[in-house]
mmCIF file of C-alpha atoms in Angstrom:
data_model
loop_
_atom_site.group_PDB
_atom_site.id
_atom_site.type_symbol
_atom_site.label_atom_id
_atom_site.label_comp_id
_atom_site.label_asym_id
_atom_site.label_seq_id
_atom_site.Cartn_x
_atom_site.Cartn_y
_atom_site.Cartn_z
ATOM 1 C CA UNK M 206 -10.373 13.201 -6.460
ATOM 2 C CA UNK M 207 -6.896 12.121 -7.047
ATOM 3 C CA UNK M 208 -6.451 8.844 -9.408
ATOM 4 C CA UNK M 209 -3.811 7.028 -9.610
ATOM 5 C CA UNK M 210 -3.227 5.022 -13.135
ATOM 6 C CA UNK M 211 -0.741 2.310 -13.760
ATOM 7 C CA UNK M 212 0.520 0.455 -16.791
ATOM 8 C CA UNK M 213 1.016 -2.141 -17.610
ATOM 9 C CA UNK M 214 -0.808 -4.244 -15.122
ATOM 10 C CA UNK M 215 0.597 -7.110 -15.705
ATOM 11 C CA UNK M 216 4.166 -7.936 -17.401
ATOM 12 C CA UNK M 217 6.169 -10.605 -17.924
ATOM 13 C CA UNK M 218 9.813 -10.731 -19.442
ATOM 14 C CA UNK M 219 12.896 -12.668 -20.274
ATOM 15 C CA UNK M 220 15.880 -12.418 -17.901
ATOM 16 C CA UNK M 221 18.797 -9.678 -19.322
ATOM 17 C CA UNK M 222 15.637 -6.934 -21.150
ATOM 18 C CA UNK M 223 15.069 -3.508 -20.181
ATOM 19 C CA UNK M 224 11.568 -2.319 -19.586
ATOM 20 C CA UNK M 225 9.633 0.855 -18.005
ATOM 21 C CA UNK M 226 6.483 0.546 -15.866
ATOM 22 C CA UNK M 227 4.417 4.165 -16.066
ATOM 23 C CA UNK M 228 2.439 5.473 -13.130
ATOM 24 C CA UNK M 229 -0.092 8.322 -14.094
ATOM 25 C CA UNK M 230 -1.571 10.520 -11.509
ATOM 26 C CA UNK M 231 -4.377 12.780 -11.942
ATOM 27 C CA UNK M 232 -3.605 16.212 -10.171
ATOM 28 C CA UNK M 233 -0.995 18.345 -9.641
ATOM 29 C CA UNK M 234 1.587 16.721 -7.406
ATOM 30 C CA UNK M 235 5.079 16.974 -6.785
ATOM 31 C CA UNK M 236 6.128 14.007 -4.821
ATOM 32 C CA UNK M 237 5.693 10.332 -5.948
ATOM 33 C CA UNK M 238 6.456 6.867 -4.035
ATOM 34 C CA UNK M 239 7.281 3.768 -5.290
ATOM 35 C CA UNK M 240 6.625 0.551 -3.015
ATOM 36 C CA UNK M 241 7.771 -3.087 -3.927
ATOM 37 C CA UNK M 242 5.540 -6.554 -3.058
ATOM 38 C CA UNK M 243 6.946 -10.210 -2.829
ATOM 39 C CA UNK M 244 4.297 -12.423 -3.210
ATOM 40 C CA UNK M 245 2.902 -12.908 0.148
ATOM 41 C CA UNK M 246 4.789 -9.764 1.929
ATOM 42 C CA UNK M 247 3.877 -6.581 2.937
ATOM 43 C CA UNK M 248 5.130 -3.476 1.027
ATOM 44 C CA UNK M 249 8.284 -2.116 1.152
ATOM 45 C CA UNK M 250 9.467 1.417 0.396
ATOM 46 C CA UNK M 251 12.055 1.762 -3.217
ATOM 47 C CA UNK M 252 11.644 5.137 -4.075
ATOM 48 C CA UNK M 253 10.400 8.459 -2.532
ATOM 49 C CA UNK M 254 11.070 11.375 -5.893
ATOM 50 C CA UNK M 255 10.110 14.988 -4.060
ATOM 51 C CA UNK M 256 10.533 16.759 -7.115
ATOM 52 C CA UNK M 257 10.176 17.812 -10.941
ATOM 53 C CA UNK M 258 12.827 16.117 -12.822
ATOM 54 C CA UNK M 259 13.909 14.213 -9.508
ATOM 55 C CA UNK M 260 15.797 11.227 -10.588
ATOM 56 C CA UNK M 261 16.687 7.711 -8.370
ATOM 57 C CA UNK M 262 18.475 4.574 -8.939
ATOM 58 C CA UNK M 263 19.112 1.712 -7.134
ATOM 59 C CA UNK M 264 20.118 -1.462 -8.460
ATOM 60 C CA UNK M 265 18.724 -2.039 -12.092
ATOM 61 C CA UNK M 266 15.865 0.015 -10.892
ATOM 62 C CA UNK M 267 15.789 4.038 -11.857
ATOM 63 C CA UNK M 268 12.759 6.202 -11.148
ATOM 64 C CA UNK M 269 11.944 9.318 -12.505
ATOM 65 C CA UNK M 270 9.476 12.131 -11.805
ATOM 66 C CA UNK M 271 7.801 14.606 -14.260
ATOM 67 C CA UNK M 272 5.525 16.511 -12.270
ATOM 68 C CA UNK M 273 4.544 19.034 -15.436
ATOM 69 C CA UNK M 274 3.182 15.582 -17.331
ATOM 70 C CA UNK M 275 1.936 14.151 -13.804
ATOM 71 C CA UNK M 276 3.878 11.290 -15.033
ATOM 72 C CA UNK M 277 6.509 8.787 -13.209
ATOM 73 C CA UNK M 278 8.238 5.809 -14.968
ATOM 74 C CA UNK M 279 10.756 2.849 -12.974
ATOM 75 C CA UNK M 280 12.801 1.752 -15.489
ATOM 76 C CA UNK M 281 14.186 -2.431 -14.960
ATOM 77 C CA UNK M 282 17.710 -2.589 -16.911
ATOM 78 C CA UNK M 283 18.552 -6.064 -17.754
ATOM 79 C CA UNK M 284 16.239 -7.695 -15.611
ATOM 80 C CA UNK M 285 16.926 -10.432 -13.173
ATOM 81 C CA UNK M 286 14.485 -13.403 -11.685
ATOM 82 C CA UNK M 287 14.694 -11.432 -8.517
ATOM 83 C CA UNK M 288 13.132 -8.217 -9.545
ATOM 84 C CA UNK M 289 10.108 -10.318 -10.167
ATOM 85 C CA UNK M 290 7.421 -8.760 -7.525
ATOM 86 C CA UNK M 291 4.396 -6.665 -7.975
ATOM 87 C CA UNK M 292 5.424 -2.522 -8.285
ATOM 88 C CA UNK M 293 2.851 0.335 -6.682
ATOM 89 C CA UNK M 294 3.040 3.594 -7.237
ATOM 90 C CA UNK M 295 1.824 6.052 -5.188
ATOM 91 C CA UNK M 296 1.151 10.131 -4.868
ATOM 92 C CA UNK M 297 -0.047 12.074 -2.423
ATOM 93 C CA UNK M 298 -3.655 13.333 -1.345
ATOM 94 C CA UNK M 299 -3.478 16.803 0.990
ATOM 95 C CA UNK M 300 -0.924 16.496 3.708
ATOM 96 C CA UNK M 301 -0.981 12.488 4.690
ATOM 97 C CA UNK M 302 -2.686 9.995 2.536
ATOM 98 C CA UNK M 303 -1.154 8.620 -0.566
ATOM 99 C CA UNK M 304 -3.433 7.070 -2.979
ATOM 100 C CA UNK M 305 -2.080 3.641 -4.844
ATOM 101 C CA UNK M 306 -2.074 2.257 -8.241
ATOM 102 C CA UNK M 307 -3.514 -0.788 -9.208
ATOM 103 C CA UNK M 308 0.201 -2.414 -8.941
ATOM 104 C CA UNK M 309 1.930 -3.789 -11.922
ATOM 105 C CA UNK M 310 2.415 -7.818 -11.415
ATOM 106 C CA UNK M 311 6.018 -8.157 -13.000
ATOM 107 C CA UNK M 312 7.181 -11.669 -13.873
ATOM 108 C CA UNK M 313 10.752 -12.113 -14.866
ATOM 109 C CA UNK M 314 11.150 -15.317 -16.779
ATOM 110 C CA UNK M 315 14.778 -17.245 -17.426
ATOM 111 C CA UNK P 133 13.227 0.304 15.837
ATOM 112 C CA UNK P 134 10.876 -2.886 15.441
ATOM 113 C CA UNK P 135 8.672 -1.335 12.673
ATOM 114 C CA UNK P 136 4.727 -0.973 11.830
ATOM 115 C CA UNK P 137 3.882 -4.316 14.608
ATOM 116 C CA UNK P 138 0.644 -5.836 13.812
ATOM 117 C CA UNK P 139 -1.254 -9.131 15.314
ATOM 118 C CA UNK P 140 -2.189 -11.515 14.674
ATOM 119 C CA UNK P 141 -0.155 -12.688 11.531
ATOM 120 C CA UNK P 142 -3.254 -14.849 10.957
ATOM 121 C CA UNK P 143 -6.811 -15.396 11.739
ATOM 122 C CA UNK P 144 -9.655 -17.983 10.751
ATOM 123 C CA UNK P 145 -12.662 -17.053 12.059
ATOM 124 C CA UNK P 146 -16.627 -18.487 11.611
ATOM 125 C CA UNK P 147 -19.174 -15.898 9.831
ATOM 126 C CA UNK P 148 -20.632 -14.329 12.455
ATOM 127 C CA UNK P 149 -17.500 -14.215 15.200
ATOM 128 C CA UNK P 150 -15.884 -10.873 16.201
ATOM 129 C CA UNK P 151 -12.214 -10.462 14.608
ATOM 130 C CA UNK P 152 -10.001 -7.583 16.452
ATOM 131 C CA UNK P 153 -7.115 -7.005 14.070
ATOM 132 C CA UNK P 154 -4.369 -4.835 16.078
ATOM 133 C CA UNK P 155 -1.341 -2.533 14.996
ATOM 134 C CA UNK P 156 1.429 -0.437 16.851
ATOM 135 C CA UNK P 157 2.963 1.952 14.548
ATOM 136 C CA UNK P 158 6.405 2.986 14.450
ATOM 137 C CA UNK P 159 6.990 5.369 17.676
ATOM 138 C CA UNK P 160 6.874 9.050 16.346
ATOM 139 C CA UNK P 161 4.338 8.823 13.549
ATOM 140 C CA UNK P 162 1.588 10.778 13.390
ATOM 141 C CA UNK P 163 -0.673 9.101 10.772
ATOM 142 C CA UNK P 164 -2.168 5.780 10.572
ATOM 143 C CA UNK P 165 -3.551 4.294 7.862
ATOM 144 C CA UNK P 166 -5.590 0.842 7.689
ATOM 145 C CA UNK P 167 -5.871 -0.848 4.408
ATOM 146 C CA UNK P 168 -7.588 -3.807 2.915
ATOM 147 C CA UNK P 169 -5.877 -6.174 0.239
ATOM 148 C CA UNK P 170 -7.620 -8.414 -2.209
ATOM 149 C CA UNK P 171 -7.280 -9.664 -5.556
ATOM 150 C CA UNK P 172 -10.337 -8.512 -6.960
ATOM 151 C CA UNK P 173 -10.078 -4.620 -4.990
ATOM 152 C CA UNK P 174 -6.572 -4.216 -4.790
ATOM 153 C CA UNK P 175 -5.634 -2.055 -2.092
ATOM 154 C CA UNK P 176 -7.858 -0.135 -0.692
ATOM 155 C CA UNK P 177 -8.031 2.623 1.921
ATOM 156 C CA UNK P 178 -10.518 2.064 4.913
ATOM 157 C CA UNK P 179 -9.598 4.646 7.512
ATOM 158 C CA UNK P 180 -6.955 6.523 8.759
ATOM 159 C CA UNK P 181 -5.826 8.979 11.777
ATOM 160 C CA UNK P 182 -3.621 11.544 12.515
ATOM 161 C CA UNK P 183 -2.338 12.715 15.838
ATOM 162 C CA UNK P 184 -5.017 9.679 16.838
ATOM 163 C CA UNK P 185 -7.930 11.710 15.185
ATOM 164 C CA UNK P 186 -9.886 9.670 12.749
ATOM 165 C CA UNK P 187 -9.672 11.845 9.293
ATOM 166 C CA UNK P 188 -11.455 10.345 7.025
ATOM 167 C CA UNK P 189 -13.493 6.732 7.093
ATOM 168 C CA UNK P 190 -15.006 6.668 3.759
ATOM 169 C CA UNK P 191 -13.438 3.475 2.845
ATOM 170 C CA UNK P 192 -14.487 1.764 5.603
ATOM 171 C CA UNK P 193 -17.224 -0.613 3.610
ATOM 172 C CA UNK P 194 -20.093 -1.049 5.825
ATOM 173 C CA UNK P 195 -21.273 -0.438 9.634
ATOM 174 C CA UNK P 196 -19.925 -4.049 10.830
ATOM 175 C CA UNK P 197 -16.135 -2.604 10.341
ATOM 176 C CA UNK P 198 -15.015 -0.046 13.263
ATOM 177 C CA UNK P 199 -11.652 1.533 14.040
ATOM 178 C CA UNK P 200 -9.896 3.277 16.992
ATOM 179 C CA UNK P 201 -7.202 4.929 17.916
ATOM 180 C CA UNK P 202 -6.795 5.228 22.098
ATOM 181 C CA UNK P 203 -3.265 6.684 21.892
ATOM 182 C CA UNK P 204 -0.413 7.285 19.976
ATOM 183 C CA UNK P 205 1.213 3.688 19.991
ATOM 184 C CA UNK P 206 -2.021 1.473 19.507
ATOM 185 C CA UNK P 207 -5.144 1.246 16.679
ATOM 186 C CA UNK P 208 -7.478 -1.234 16.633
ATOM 187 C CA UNK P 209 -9.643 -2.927 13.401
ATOM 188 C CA UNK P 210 -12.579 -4.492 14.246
ATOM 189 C CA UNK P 211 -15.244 -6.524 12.653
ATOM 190 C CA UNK P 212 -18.469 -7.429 14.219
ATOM 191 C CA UNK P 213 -20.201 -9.228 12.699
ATOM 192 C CA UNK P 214 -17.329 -10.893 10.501
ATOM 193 C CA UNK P 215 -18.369 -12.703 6.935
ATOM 194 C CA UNK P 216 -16.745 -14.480 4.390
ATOM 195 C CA UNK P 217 -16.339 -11.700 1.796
ATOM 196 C CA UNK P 218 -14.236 -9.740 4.822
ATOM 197 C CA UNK P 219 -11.198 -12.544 4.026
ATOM 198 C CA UNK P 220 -8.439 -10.503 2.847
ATOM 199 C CA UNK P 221 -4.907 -9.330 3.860
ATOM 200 C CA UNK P 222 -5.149 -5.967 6.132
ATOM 201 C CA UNK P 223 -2.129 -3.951 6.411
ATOM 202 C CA UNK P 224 -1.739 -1.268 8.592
ATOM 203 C CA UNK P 225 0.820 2.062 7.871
ATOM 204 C CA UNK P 226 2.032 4.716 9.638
ATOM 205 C CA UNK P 227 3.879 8.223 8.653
ATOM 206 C CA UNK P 228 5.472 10.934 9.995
ATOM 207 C CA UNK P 229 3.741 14.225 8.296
ATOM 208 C CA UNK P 230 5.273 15.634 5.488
ATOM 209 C CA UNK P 231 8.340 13.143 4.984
ATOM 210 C CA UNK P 232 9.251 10.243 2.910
ATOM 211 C CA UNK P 233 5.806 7.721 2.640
ATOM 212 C CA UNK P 234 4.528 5.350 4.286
ATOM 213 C CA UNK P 235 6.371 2.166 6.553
ATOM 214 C CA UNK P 236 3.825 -0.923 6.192
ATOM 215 C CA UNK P 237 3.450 -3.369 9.018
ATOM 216 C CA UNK P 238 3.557 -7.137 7.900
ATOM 217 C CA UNK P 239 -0.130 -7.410 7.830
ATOM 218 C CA UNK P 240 -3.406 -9.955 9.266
ATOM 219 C CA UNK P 241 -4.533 -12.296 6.690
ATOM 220 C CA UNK P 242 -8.207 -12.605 7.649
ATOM 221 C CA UNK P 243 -10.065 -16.113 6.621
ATOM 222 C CA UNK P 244 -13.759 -16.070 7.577
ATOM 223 C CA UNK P 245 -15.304 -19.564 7.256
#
């Protein structure tokens, strides 16, 4: 059974710091998703990385994939109040359903 | 294209009442997912389908909570009888196989009184 592991859970930070937000998965996988979560919204897609070693930015957010440590990271480069949301993760179980992380609760603080 | 539609945006409901939650996914997809939000569970997986097929129910969490699929444009969540532990957001997803994730609709936040 696929798990899904995020950390940390919860984080909060100052306006203008970097930080990285690690997603662990369990089997062998080689796609990973990463959804976004306003406070009262639904989710919305960021990042979809198909392969080893894939790499996406957008923003001051950049995902990365390493499929050989089962291991993807989203990176916040000098953070902003408006990044402040709560971050899933998500990889995929057989040919349709993705199983989620926990979600990491990000705060960004002035 | 309008997105994952889903009604109501709201319900309050007595313990006890029927709730029908109701979702069109985007035209094209082939899976549909139903999940359950809450702060103490998270997100959590009750059922989904694919090509209107349910595939697997396991996280559907007791015999009160049923789901269906009639065609490819309409599922339906349903709770008979509903009870106060049910109160939670529901989302529903859909997918085309084999591409880029999941599209969420905006969700049903259930209150059961």
């Amino acid at each position: 059974e696929l798990k899904v592991e995020q950390n940390p859970l919860f984080l909060s930070m100052q306006e203008g710091k970097n930080y990285t937000i690690y997603c662990n998965y369990s089997t062998t996988s080689d796609r990973l998703y990463w959804y976004r979560q306003d406070p009262g919204k639904s989710l919305e897609s960021l990042f979809v990385l198909l392969s080893n070693g894939a790499v996406k930015q957008e923003g001051r957010l950049m995902a990365s994939l390493d499929t050989k440590a089962r291991l993807s990271t989203l990176h916040i480069t000098a953070a902003v109040h408006d990044l402040s949301a709560t971050y899933f993760c998500a990889a995929p179980q057989g040919a349709q359903k993705l199983v989620f992380g926990q979600g990491t609760r990000l705060t960004i603080n002035p | 294209d309008a997105g994952v539609i889903q009604s109501p945006r709201h319900e309050v409901t007595e313990m006890g009442q029927e709730v029908t939650l109701r979702c069109k996914p985007i035209s094209g997809h082939n899976s549909l997912f139903w999940y359950r939000q809450t702060m103490m569970r998270g997100l959590e997986l009750l059922i989904y389908f694919n090509n209107n097929v349910p595939i697997d129910d396991s996280g559907m969490p007791e015999d009160r909570f049923s789901a269906k699929m009639p065609n490819a444009s309409f599922s339906t969540l349903k709770i008979q009888p509903s009870e106060p532990r049910d109160s939670a957001v529901y989302f529903c997803a859909s997918s085309l196989t084999g591409t880029t994730g999941y599209t969420f609709g905006s969700g049903t936040r259930l209150t059961v009184v």
